[in-house]
Amino acid sequence: METTGGSSESPPDPKKGKSKTPRKAKESVLKQKSPAEFFAENKHIAGFDNPGKCLYTTVRELVENSLDSAESISELPVVEVTIEEIGKSKYNSMIGLVDRERVDEALYDDYETAKAREKRLSKQARAQEIQTKNASLGKKVKEPPVSKGMKGRAEASFYKVTCKDNGRGMPHDDIPNMFGRVLSGTKYGLKQTRGKFGLGAKMALIWSKMSTGLPIEILSSMKGQNYVSFCRLDIDIHRNIPHIHVHEKRDSKVRWHGAEIQVVIEGNWTTYRSKILHYMRQIAVITPYAQFLFKFVSDVPEKNVTIRFARRTDVMPPVPLETKHHPSSVDLLLIKRLITETSKQNLLQFLQHEFVNIPKSYAERLIGEMGPEFSPKMAAKSLTSQQIVRIHQLFRQAKFDDPSGDCLSPAGEYNLRLGIIKELHPDIVATYSGSAQVFEGHPFIVEAGVSVGGKDVKHGLNIFRFANRIPLLFEQGADVVTRTALKRINWSSYKINHTQDKIGVFVSVVSTKIPFKGTGKEYIGDDISEIATAVKSAIQQCCIQLKSKIMKKMQAREQQERKRNLNRYIPDATGAVYDVLKDMAQSHVSKKKRYDDEDAELLKKVSSRLITKETLREKLAQHVEQVDYEMALEYATQSGVSEEPREAMYIQSLEAENKFIDLHSPIFVFRLFQ
């Protein structure tokens, strides 16, 4: 029986195998990730690339939070950082795991078969034989490479990081959300801040949960509290909420305010030791009003490190102020948000009070330019999307005065100079602080310092970069400061040898918005002409100051050299002069009235031996000393006397705190007590 068409095909026989008809695809289900989950999967965004970088970033985040906390209450910061090495056995006991010996060696990644071991040993023997042969022939012998007996991955290293400060502390009820909820924080206003992500210690907590599973511990106390808040918590990654283990108030007999944070993480001290120590040294340079104590504690006492960075001054920069947006720096989304959040009723008030540099008269002119559908009295919240676009277009095209830098808090020349002297002990140093400038509607200030000579400074250019008063240690090559110092400064024209001299170049940029490149916030791009020009100008101003100092030093050295030469020839010169005077005295006796009265008197003293060769030598030596003293006095008067930096000591008054006003100058601060 014939079949026509495909519609009468019989269903496939199950005995003849599976059907070739494709299975129906499942419907895709929308899923949502929490912020904590996103950052856990993309931890490199916050600087948590590998265990070593994680250890460095954890220290950095905790230290910067401590500085912010102390500065917010105008307290001179005291920060103690401890990194304690934790062995495998101690870590296992902390998580309640019993150590277990290996049973099946072949199961492990570092297992080596007998054949592989024999091959490795024979290779080592051949290399040793070649080394011996070369040594017997007198050839230069290279150190043999260290043979790796095991190919396995290195065991994870764990560290307990503790950071204690004397800052504001945290309200008892806010502690869980401050540490256990990602993207919640206090740094989201338009203000110069050390951080912007709202991550800080939260990423350290996420990394702790990923690498060790151990919770973070927080001790905190605020001024006036008679208790200490203790909290032990971790984070629920998927729901982005804190998972609280303990949250209690404890009695405190010691009147202390601040915070102490303790977290156990996987890290690598060996690889990132130098980076962490460089960071601590540079943060001490830019904050000489802070006192730091850094400790690394190991099971091996020889590896222990303790460094104290003493306070050099008690003059702190002013606290940065929150400011309003400049019209040229806003976008459509921001204008809509400002309209939603504003408390102002009409458009005129909205423009006046929600932006900087729009006075009432200028706001009225702007509204008149927007078109007939706009009026000063119209409700701000009634603006349509099209009208908001019109406002945005006008903001981009109209001209506005640049924002002032009053809201910024640079370190100041005084503090920058003290920090450089305290940590580097240079021979000479020059600093410069530029005036406020603007890029894309955001004010910024560039400060620079250039030093020559110093302790623990390498020959050549040593570049130290700071953004909003935090050190930048990574991705230095692409940074605007590095490129400017290497390519745009003609060092030789300032009498500086940039390959042989020990030169320190310090550049600090502060702004309400630092234009970092990349997500790691490690360097400032070289493509922003306003910042590149300001950086070059600041370094050049320092070099001009240094040139005059170097020239004076060169003149002083030349004078010293002349003095040495004169002293060297004093015996010969006095002998020759005395012989001439002696001959003249003899001729004077034979031929009278040949010389004037004064000369005759001199020659008479020579002939009667009242003036001898020794007398001339003493007089000439006194003249050389007198000339040298006068030139040295003139040099000291012009350049000032430099002394070895001294550590300042502070004695607290037993009476009530004194009120005073600090009057700042680039090189000193005058304190007026009221």
mmCIF file with all atom_site columns, N, CA, C and O in Angstrom, residues 414-453:
data_model
loop_
_atom_site.group_PDB
_atom_site.id
_atom_site.type_symbol
_atom_site.label_atom_id
_atom_site.label_alt_id
_atom_site.label_comp_id
_atom_site.label_asym_id
_atom_site.label_entity_id
_atom_site.label_seq_id
_atom_site.pdbx_PDB_ins_code
_atom_site.Cartn_x
_atom_site.Cartn_y
_atom_site.Cartn_z
_atom_site.occupancy
_atom_site.B_iso_or_equiv
_atom_site.pdbx_formal_charge
_atom_site.auth_seq_id
_atom_site.auth_comp_id
_atom_site.auth_asym_id
_atom_site.auth_atom_id
_atom_site.pdbx_PDB_model_num
ATOM 1   N N  . TYR A 1 414 ? 53.389 72.591 53.153 1.00 0.00 ? 414 TYR A N  1
ATOM 2   C CA . TYR A 1 414 ? 54.008 72.401 54.475 1.00 0.00 ? 414 TYR A CA 1
ATOM 3   C C  . TYR A 1 414 ? 54.080 70.920 54.833 1.00 0.00 ? 414 TYR A C  1
ATOM 4   O O  . TYR A 1 414 ? 55.140 70.386 55.191 1.00 0.00 ? 414 TYR A O  1
ATOM 5   N N  . ASN A 1 415 ? 52.947 70.220 54.715 1.00 0.00 ? 415 ASN A N  1
ATOM 6   C CA . ASN A 1 415 ? 52.913 68.799 55.058 1.00 0.00 ? 415 ASN A CA 1
ATOM 7   C C  . ASN A 1 415 ? 53.700 67.957 54.065 1.00 0.00 ? 415 ASN A C  1
ATOM 8   O O  . ASN A 1 415 ? 54.366 66.986 54.448 1.00 0.00 ? 415 ASN A O  1
ATOM 9   N N  . LEU A 1 416 ? 53.607 68.302 52.774 1.00 0.00 ? 416 LEU A N  1
ATOM 10  C CA . LEU A 1 416 ? 54.334 67.533 51.763 1.00 0.00 ? 416 LEU A CA 1
ATOM 11  C C  . LEU A 1 416 ? 55.838 67.640 51.997 1.00 0.00 ? 416 LEU A C  1
ATOM 12  O O  . LEU A 1 416 ? 56.567 66.639 51.942 1.00 0.00 ? 416 LEU A O  1
ATOM 13  N N  . ARG A 1 417 ? 56.306 68.852 52.293 1.00 0.00 ? 417 ARG A N  1
ATOM 14  C CA . ARG A 1 417 ? 57.740 69.054 52.553 1.00 0.00 ? 417 ARG A CA 1
ATOM 15  C C  . ARG A 1 417 ? 58.172 68.267 53.793 1.00 0.00 ? 417 ARG A C  1
ATOM 16  O O  . ARG A 1 417 ? 59.208 67.588 53.784 1.00 0.00 ? 417 ARG A O  1
ATOM 17  N N  . LEU A 1 418 ? 57.377 68.350 54.863 1.00 0.00 ? 418 LEU A N  1
ATOM 18  C CA . LEU A 1 418 ? 57.726 67.627 56.090 1.00 0.00 ? 418 LEU A CA 1
ATOM 19  C C  . LEU A 1 418 ? 57.753 66.124 55.855 1.00 0.00 ? 418 LEU A C  1
ATOM 20  O O  . LEU A 1 418 ? 58.628 65.416 56.364 1.00 0.00 ? 418 LEU A O  1
ATOM 21  N N  . GLY A 1 419 ? 56.765 65.613 55.093 1.00 0.00 ? 419 GLY A N  1
ATOM 22  C CA . GLY A 1 419 ? 56.711 64.179 54.815 1.00 0.00 ? 419 GLY A CA 1
ATOM 23  C C  . GLY A 1 419 ? 57.936 63.706 54.053 1.00 0.00 ? 419 GLY A C  1
ATOM 24  O O  . GLY A 1 419 ? 58.507 62.651 54.364 1.00 0.00 ? 419 GLY A O  1
ATOM 25  N N  . ILE A 1 420 ? 58.354 64.480 53.048 1.00 0.00 ? 420 ILE A N  1
ATOM 26  C CA . ILE A 1 420 ? 59.529 64.109 52.253 1.00 0.00 ? 420 ILE A CA 1
ATOM 27  C C  . ILE A 1 420 ? 60.786 64.119 53.128 1.00 0.00 ? 420 ILE A C  1
ATOM 28  O O  . ILE A 1 420 ? 61.604 63.191 53.092 1.00 0.00 ? 420 ILE A O  1
ATOM 29  N N  . ILE A 1 421 ? 60.947 65.177 53.932 1.00 0.00 ? 421 ILE A N  1
ATOM 30  C CA . ILE A 1 421 ? 62.127 65.281 54.798 1.00 0.00 ? 421 ILE A CA 1
ATOM 31  C C  . ILE A 1 421 ? 62.143 64.150 55.820 1.00 0.00 ? 421 ILE A C  1
ATOM 32  O O  . ILE A 1 421 ? 63.186 63.537 56.078 1.00 0.00 ? 421 ILE A O  1
ATOM 33  N N  . LYS A 1 422 ? 60.977 63.833 56.373 1.00 0.00 ? 422 LYS A N  1
ATOM 34  C CA . LYS A 1 422 ? 60.896 62.820 57.436 1.00 0.00 ? 422 LYS A CA 1
ATOM 35  C C  . LYS A 1 422 ? 61.272 61.433 56.938 1.00 0.00 ? 422 LYS A C  1
ATOM 36  O O  . LYS A 1 422 ? 61.985 60.688 57.603 1.00 0.00 ? 422 LYS A O  1
ATOM 37  N N  . GLU A 1 423 ? 60.810 61.075 55.745 1.00 0.00 ? 423 GLU A N  1
ATOM 38  C CA . GLU A 1 423 ? 60.996 59.706 55.277 1.00 0.00 ? 423 GLU A CA 1
ATOM 39  C C  . GLU A 1 423 ? 62.226 59.525 54.392 1.00 0.00 ? 423 GLU A C  1
ATOM 40  O O  . GLU A 1 423 ? 62.790 58.442 54.341 1.00 0.00 ? 423 GLU A O  1
ATOM 41  N N  . LEU A 1 424 ? 62.654 60.581 53.659 1.00 0.00 ? 424 LEU A N  1
ATOM 42  C CA . LEU A 1 424 ? 63.754 60.409 52.713 1.00 0.00 ? 424 LEU A CA 1
ATOM 43  C C  . LEU A 1 424 ? 65.054 61.077 53.159 1.00 0.00 ? 424 LEU A C  1
ATOM 44  O O  . LEU A 1 424 ? 66.119 60.716 52.660 1.00 0.00 ? 424 LEU A O  1
ATOM 45  N N  . HIS A 1 425 ? 64.982 62.054 54.065 1.00 0.00 ? 425 HIS A N  1
ATOM 46  C CA . HIS A 1 425 ? 66.163 62.802 54.518 1.00 0.00 ? 425 HIS A CA 1
ATOM 47  C C  . HIS A 1 425 ? 66.991 63.308 53.332 1.00 0.00 ? 425 HIS A C  1
ATOM 48  O O  . HIS A 1 425 ? 68.192 63.013 53.220 1.00 0.00 ? 425 HIS A O  1
ATOM 49  N N  . PRO A 1 426 ? 66.383 64.070 52.420 1.00 0.00 ? 426 PRO A N  1
ATOM 50  C CA . PRO A 1 426 ? 67.121 64.515 51.232 1.00 0.00 ? 426 PRO A CA 1
ATOM 51  C C  . PRO A 1 426 ? 68.103 65.641 51.562 1.00 0.00 ? 426 PRO A C  1
ATOM 52  O O  . PRO A 1 426 ? 68.024 66.270 52.621 1.00 0.00 ? 426 PRO A O  1
ATOM 53  N N  . ASP A 1 427 ? 69.024 65.882 50.617 1.00 0.00 ? 427 ASP A N  1
ATOM 54  C CA . ASP A 1 427 ? 69.956 67.003 50.772 1.00 0.00 ? 427 ASP A CA 1
ATOM 55  C C  . ASP A 1 427 ? 69.229 68.327 50.563 1.00 0.00 ? 427 ASP A C  1
ATOM 56  O O  . ASP A 1 427 ? 69.411 69.278 51.326 1.00 0.00 ? 427 ASP A O  1
ATOM 57  N N  . ILE A 1 428 ? 68.432 68.402 49.486 1.00 0.00 ? 428 ILE A N  1
ATOM 58  C CA . ILE A 1 428 ? 67.627 69.600 49.234 1.00 0.00 ? 428 ILE A CA 1
ATOM 59  C C  . ILE A 1 428 ? 66.256 69.160 48.731 1.00 0.00 ? 428 ILE A C  1
ATOM 60  O O  . ILE A 1 428 ? 66.108 68.095 48.115 1.00 0.00 ? 428 ILE A O  1
ATOM 61  N N  . VAL A 1 429 ? 65.257 69.975 48.996 1.00 0.00 ? 429 VAL A N  1
ATOM 62  C CA . VAL A 1 429 ? 63.895 69.654 48.571 1.00 0.00 ? 429 VAL A CA 1
ATOM 63  C C  . VAL A 1 429 ? 63.178 70.951 48.202 1.00 0.00 ? 429 VAL A C  1
ATOM 64  O O  . VAL A 1 429 ? 63.428 72.002 48.794 1.00 0.00 ? 429 VAL A O  1
ATOM 65  N N  . ALA A 1 430 ? 62.313 70.858 47.197 1.00 0.00 ? 430 ALA A N  1
ATOM 66  C CA . ALA A 1 430 ? 61.485 72.000 46.797 1.00 0.00 ? 430 ALA A CA 1
ATOM 67  C C  . ALA A 1 430 ? 60.062 71.515 46.608 1.00 0.00 ? 430 ALA A C  1
ATOM 68  O O  . ALA A 1 430 ? 59.835 70.402 46.117 1.00 0.00 ? 430 ALA A O  1
ATOM 69  N N  . THR A 1 431 ? 59.089 72.332 47.004 1.00 0.00 ? 431 THR A N  1
ATOM 70  C CA . THR A 1 431 ? 57.681 71.966 46.856 1.00 0.00 ? 431 THR A CA 1
ATOM 71  C C  . THR A 1 431 ? 56.923 73.097 46.181 1.00 0.00 ? 431 THR A C  1
ATOM 72  O O  . THR A 1 431 ? 57.342 74.254 46.213 1.00 0.00 ? 431 THR A O  1
ATOM 73  N N  . TYR A 1 432 ? 55.784 72.730 45.601 1.00 0.00 ? 432 TYR A N  1
ATOM 74  C CA . TYR A 1 432 ? 54.949 73.733 44.922 1.00 0.00 ? 432 TYR A CA 1
ATOM 75  C C  . TYR A 1 432 ? 53.505 73.243 44.945 1.00 0.00 ? 432 TYR A C  1
ATOM 76  O O  . TYR A 1 432 ? 53.220 72.058 44.736 1.00 0.00 ? 432 TYR A O  1
ATOM 77  N N  . SER A 1 433 ? 52.590 74.159 45.200 1.00 0.00 ? 433 SER A N  1
ATOM 78  C CA . SER A 1 433 ? 51.156 73.851 45.174 1.00 0.00 ? 433 SER A CA 1
ATOM 79  C C  . SER A 1 433 ? 50.485 74.778 44.172 1.00 0.00 ? 433 SER A C  1
ATOM 80  O O  . SER A 1 433 ? 50.546 76.008 44.321 1.00 0.00 ? 433 SER A O  1
ATOM 81  N N  . GLY A 1 434 ? 49.894 74.195 43.142 1.00 0.00 ? 434 GLY A N  1
ATOM 82  C CA . GLY A 1 434 ? 49.242 74.989 42.109 1.00 0.00 ? 434 GLY A CA 1
ATOM 83  C C  . GLY A 1 434 ? 47.877 75.480 42.545 1.00 0.00 ? 434 GLY A C  1
ATOM 84  O O  . GLY A 1 434 ? 47.302 75.011 43.536 1.00 0.00 ? 434 GLY A O  1
ATOM 85  N N  . SER A 1 435 ? 47.350 76.409 41.802 1.00 0.00 ? 435 SER A N  1
ATOM 86  C CA . SER A 1 435 ? 46.005 76.898 42.075 1.00 0.00 ? 435 SER A CA 1
ATOM 87  C C  . SER A 1 435 ? 44.986 75.917 41.497 1.00 0.00 ? 435 SER A C  1
ATOM 88  O O  . SER A 1 435 ? 45.321 75.042 40.686 1.00 0.00 ? 435 SER A O  1
ATOM 89  N N  . ALA A 1 436 ? 43.738 76.054 41.908 1.00 0.00 ? 436 ALA A N  1
ATOM 90  C CA . ALA A 1 436 ? 42.690 75.139 41.446 1.00 0.00 ? 436 ALA A CA 1
ATOM 91  C C  . ALA A 1 436 ? 42.453 75.311 39.948 1.00 0.00 ? 436 ALA A C  1
ATOM 92  O O  . ALA A 1 436 ? 42.383 76.429 39.442 1.00 0.00 ? 436 ALA A O  1
ATOM 93  N N  . GLN A 1 437 ? 42.361 74.176 39.241 1.00 0.00 ? 437 GLN A N  1
ATOM 94  C CA . GLN A 1 437 ? 42.035 74.173 37.824 1.00 0.00 ? 437 GLN A CA 1
ATOM 95  C C  . GLN A 1 437 ? 40.865 73.227 37.595 1.00 0.00 ? 437 GLN A C  1
ATOM 96  O O  . GLN A 1 437 ? 40.390 72.581 38.542 1.00 0.00 ? 437 GLN A O  1
ATOM 97  N N  . VAL A 1 438 ? 40.400 73.127 36.354 1.00 0.00 ? 438 VAL A N  1
ATOM 98  C CA . VAL A 1 438 ? 39.147 72.412 36.088 1.00 0.00 ? 438 VAL A CA 1
ATOM 99  C C  . VAL A 1 438 ? 39.293 71.503 34.877 1.00 0.00 ? 438 VAL A C  1
ATOM 100 O O  . VAL A 1 438 ? 39.939 71.868 33.894 1.00 0.00 ? 438 VAL A O  1
ATOM 101 N N  . PHE A 1 439 ? 38.718 70.307 34.963 1.00 0.00 ? 439 PHE A N  1
ATOM 102 C CA . PHE A 1 439 ? 38.517 69.465 33.784 1.00 0.00 ? 439 PHE A CA 1
ATOM 103 C C  . PHE A 1 439 ? 37.107 68.880 33.864 1.00 0.00 ? 439 PHE A C  1
ATOM 104 O O  . PHE A 1 439 ? 36.671 68.397 34.908 1.00 0.00 ? 439 PHE A O  1
ATOM 105 N N  . GLU A 1 440 ? 36.384 69.002 32.780 1.00 0.00 ? 440 GLU A N  1
ATOM 106 C CA . GLU A 1 440 ? 35.003 68.488 32.684 1.00 0.00 ? 440 GLU A CA 1
ATOM 107 C C  . GLU A 1 440 ? 34.134 68.951 33.851 1.00 0.00 ? 440 GLU A C  1
ATOM 108 O O  . GLU A 1 440 ? 33.303 68.200 34.366 1.00 0.00 ? 440 GLU A O  1
ATOM 109 N N  . GLY A 1 441 ? 34.344 70.177 34.298 1.00 0.00 ? 441 GLY A N  1
ATOM 110 C CA . GLY A 1 441 ? 33.519 70.730 35.370 1.00 0.00 ? 441 GLY A CA 1
ATOM 111 C C  . GLY A 1 441 ? 33.924 70.321 36.765 1.00 0.00 ? 441 GLY A C  1
ATOM 112 O O  . GLY A 1 441 ? 33.270 70.697 37.739 1.00 0.00 ? 441 GLY A O  1
ATOM 113 N N  . HIS A 1 442 ? 35.007 69.556 36.909 1.00 0.00 ? 442 HIS A N  1
ATOM 114 C CA . HIS A 1 442 ? 35.471 69.114 38.231 1.00 0.00 ? 442 HIS A CA 1
ATOM 115 C C  . HIS A 1 442 ? 36.747 69.857 38.595 1.00 0.00 ? 442 HIS A C  1
ATOM 116 O O  . HIS A 1 442 ? 37.711 69.867 37.818 1.00 0.00 ? 442 HIS A O  1
ATOM 117 N N  . PRO A 1 443 ? 36.804 70.501 39.765 1.00 0.00 ? 443 PRO A N  1
ATOM 118 C CA . PRO A 1 443 ? 38.036 71.202 40.164 1.00 0.00 ? 443 PRO A CA 1
ATOM 119 C C  . PRO A 1 443 ? 39.114 70.202 40.577 1.00 0.00 ? 443 PRO A C  1
ATOM 120 O O  . PRO A 1 443 ? 38.811 69.122 41.101 1.00 0.00 ? 443 PRO A O  1
ATOM 121 N N  . PHE A 1 444 ? 40.367 70.548 40.351 1.00 0.00 ? 444 PHE A N  1
ATOM 122 C CA . PHE A 1 444 ? 41.472 69.722 40.815 1.00 0.00 ? 444 PHE A CA 1
ATOM 123 C C  . PHE A 1 444 ? 42.660 70.624 41.154 1.00 0.00 ? 444 PHE A C  1
ATOM 124 O O  . PHE A 1 444 ? 42.789 71.734 40.636 1.00 0.00 ? 444 PHE A O  1
ATOM 125 N N  . ILE A 1 445 ? 43.498 70.138 42.055 1.00 0.00 ? 445 ILE A N  1
ATOM 126 C CA . ILE A 1 445 ? 44.717 70.840 42.465 1.00 0.00 ? 445 ILE A CA 1
ATOM 127 C C  . ILE A 1 445 ? 45.876 69.863 42.359 1.00 0.00 ? 445 ILE A C  1
ATOM 128 O O  . ILE A 1 445 ? 45.766 68.703 42.786 1.00 0.00 ? 445 ILE A O  1
ATOM 129 N N  . VAL A 1 446 ? 46.973 70.320 41.786 1.00 0.00 ? 446 VAL A N  1
ATOM 130 C CA . VAL A 1 446 ? 48.183 69.505 41.676 1.00 0.00 ? 446 VAL A CA 1
ATOM 131 C C  . VAL A 1 446 ? 49.250 70.092 42.591 1.00 0.00 ? 446 VAL A C  1
ATOM 132 O O  . VAL A 1 446 ? 49.533 71.290 42.536 1.00 0.00 ? 446 VAL A O  1
ATOM 133 N N  . GLU A 1 447 ? 49.812 69.248 43.439 1.00 0.00 ? 447 GLU A N  1
ATOM 134 C CA . GLU A 1 447 ? 50.944 69.624 44.290 1.00 0.00 ? 447 GLU A CA 1
ATOM 135 C C  . GLU A 1 447 ? 52.133 68.765 43.894 1.00 0.00 ? 447 GLU A C  1
ATOM 136 O O  . GLU A 1 447 ? 51.961 67.603 43.506 1.00 0.00 ? 447 GLU A O  1
ATOM 137 N N  . ALA A 1 448 ? 53.312 69.328 44.001 1.00 0.00 ? 448 ALA A N  1
ATOM 138 C CA . ALA A 1 448 ? 54.504 68.569 43.621 1.00 0.00 ? 448 ALA A CA 1
ATOM 139 C C  . ALA A 1 448 ? 55.646 68.873 44.571 1.00 0.00 ? 448 ALA A C  1
ATOM 140 O O  . ALA A 1 448 ? 55.702 69.932 45.198 1.00 0.00 ? 448 ALA A O  1
ATOM 141 N N  . GLY A 1 449 ? 56.539 67.905 44.678 1.00 0.00 ? 449 GLY A N  1
ATOM 142 C CA . GLY A 1 449 ? 57.780 68.077 45.417 1.00 0.00 ? 449 GLY A CA 1
ATOM 143 C C  . GLY A 1 449 ? 58.887 67.360 44.671 1.00 0.00 ? 449 GLY A C  1
ATOM 144 O O  . GLY A 1 449 ? 58.656 66.283 44.111 1.00 0.00 ? 449 GLY A O  1
ATOM 145 N N  . VAL A 1 450 ? 60.064 67.949 44.630 1.00 0.00 ? 450 VAL A N  1
ATOM 146 C CA . VAL A 1 450 ? 61.229 67.313 44.015 1.00 0.00 ? 450 VAL A CA 1
ATOM 147 C C  . VAL A 1 450 ? 62.373 67.390 45.020 1.00 0.00 ? 450 VAL A C  1
ATOM 148 O O  . VAL A 1 450 ? 62.667 68.467 45.542 1.00 0.00 ? 450 VAL A O  1
ATOM 149 N N  . SER A 1 451 ? 62.985 66.242 45.298 1.00 0.00 ? 451 SER A N  1
ATOM 150 C CA . SER A 1 451 ? 64.097 66.190 46.250 1.00 0.00 ? 451 SER A CA 1
ATOM 151 C C  . SER A 1 451 ? 65.333 65.639 45.554 1.00 0.00 ? 451 SER A C  1
ATOM 152 O O  . SER A 1 451 ? 65.229 64.887 44.580 1.00 0.00 ? 451 SER A O  1
ATOM 153 N N  . VAL A 1 452 ? 66.487 66.009 46.058 1.00 0.00 ? 452 VAL A N  1
ATOM 154 C CA . VAL A 1 452 ? 67.758 65.501 45.547 1.00 0.00 ? 452 VAL A CA 1
ATOM 155 C C  . VAL A 1 452 ? 68.533 64.920 46.724 1.00 0.00 ? 452 VAL A C  1
ATOM 156 O O  . VAL A 1 452 ? 68.672 65.571 47.761 1.00 0.00 ? 452 VAL A O  1
ATOM 157 N N  . GLY A 1 453 ? 69.039 63.685 46.535 1.00 0.00 ? 453 GLY A N  1
ATOM 158 C CA . GLY A 1 453 ? 69.751 62.995 47.606 1.00 0.00 ? 453 GLY A CA 1
ATOM 159 C C  . GLY A 1 453 ? 68.766 62.320 48.546 1.00 0.00 ? 453 GLY A C  1
ATOM 160 O O  . GLY A 1 453 ? 67.552 62.307 48.322 1.00 0.00 ? 453 GLY A O  1
#
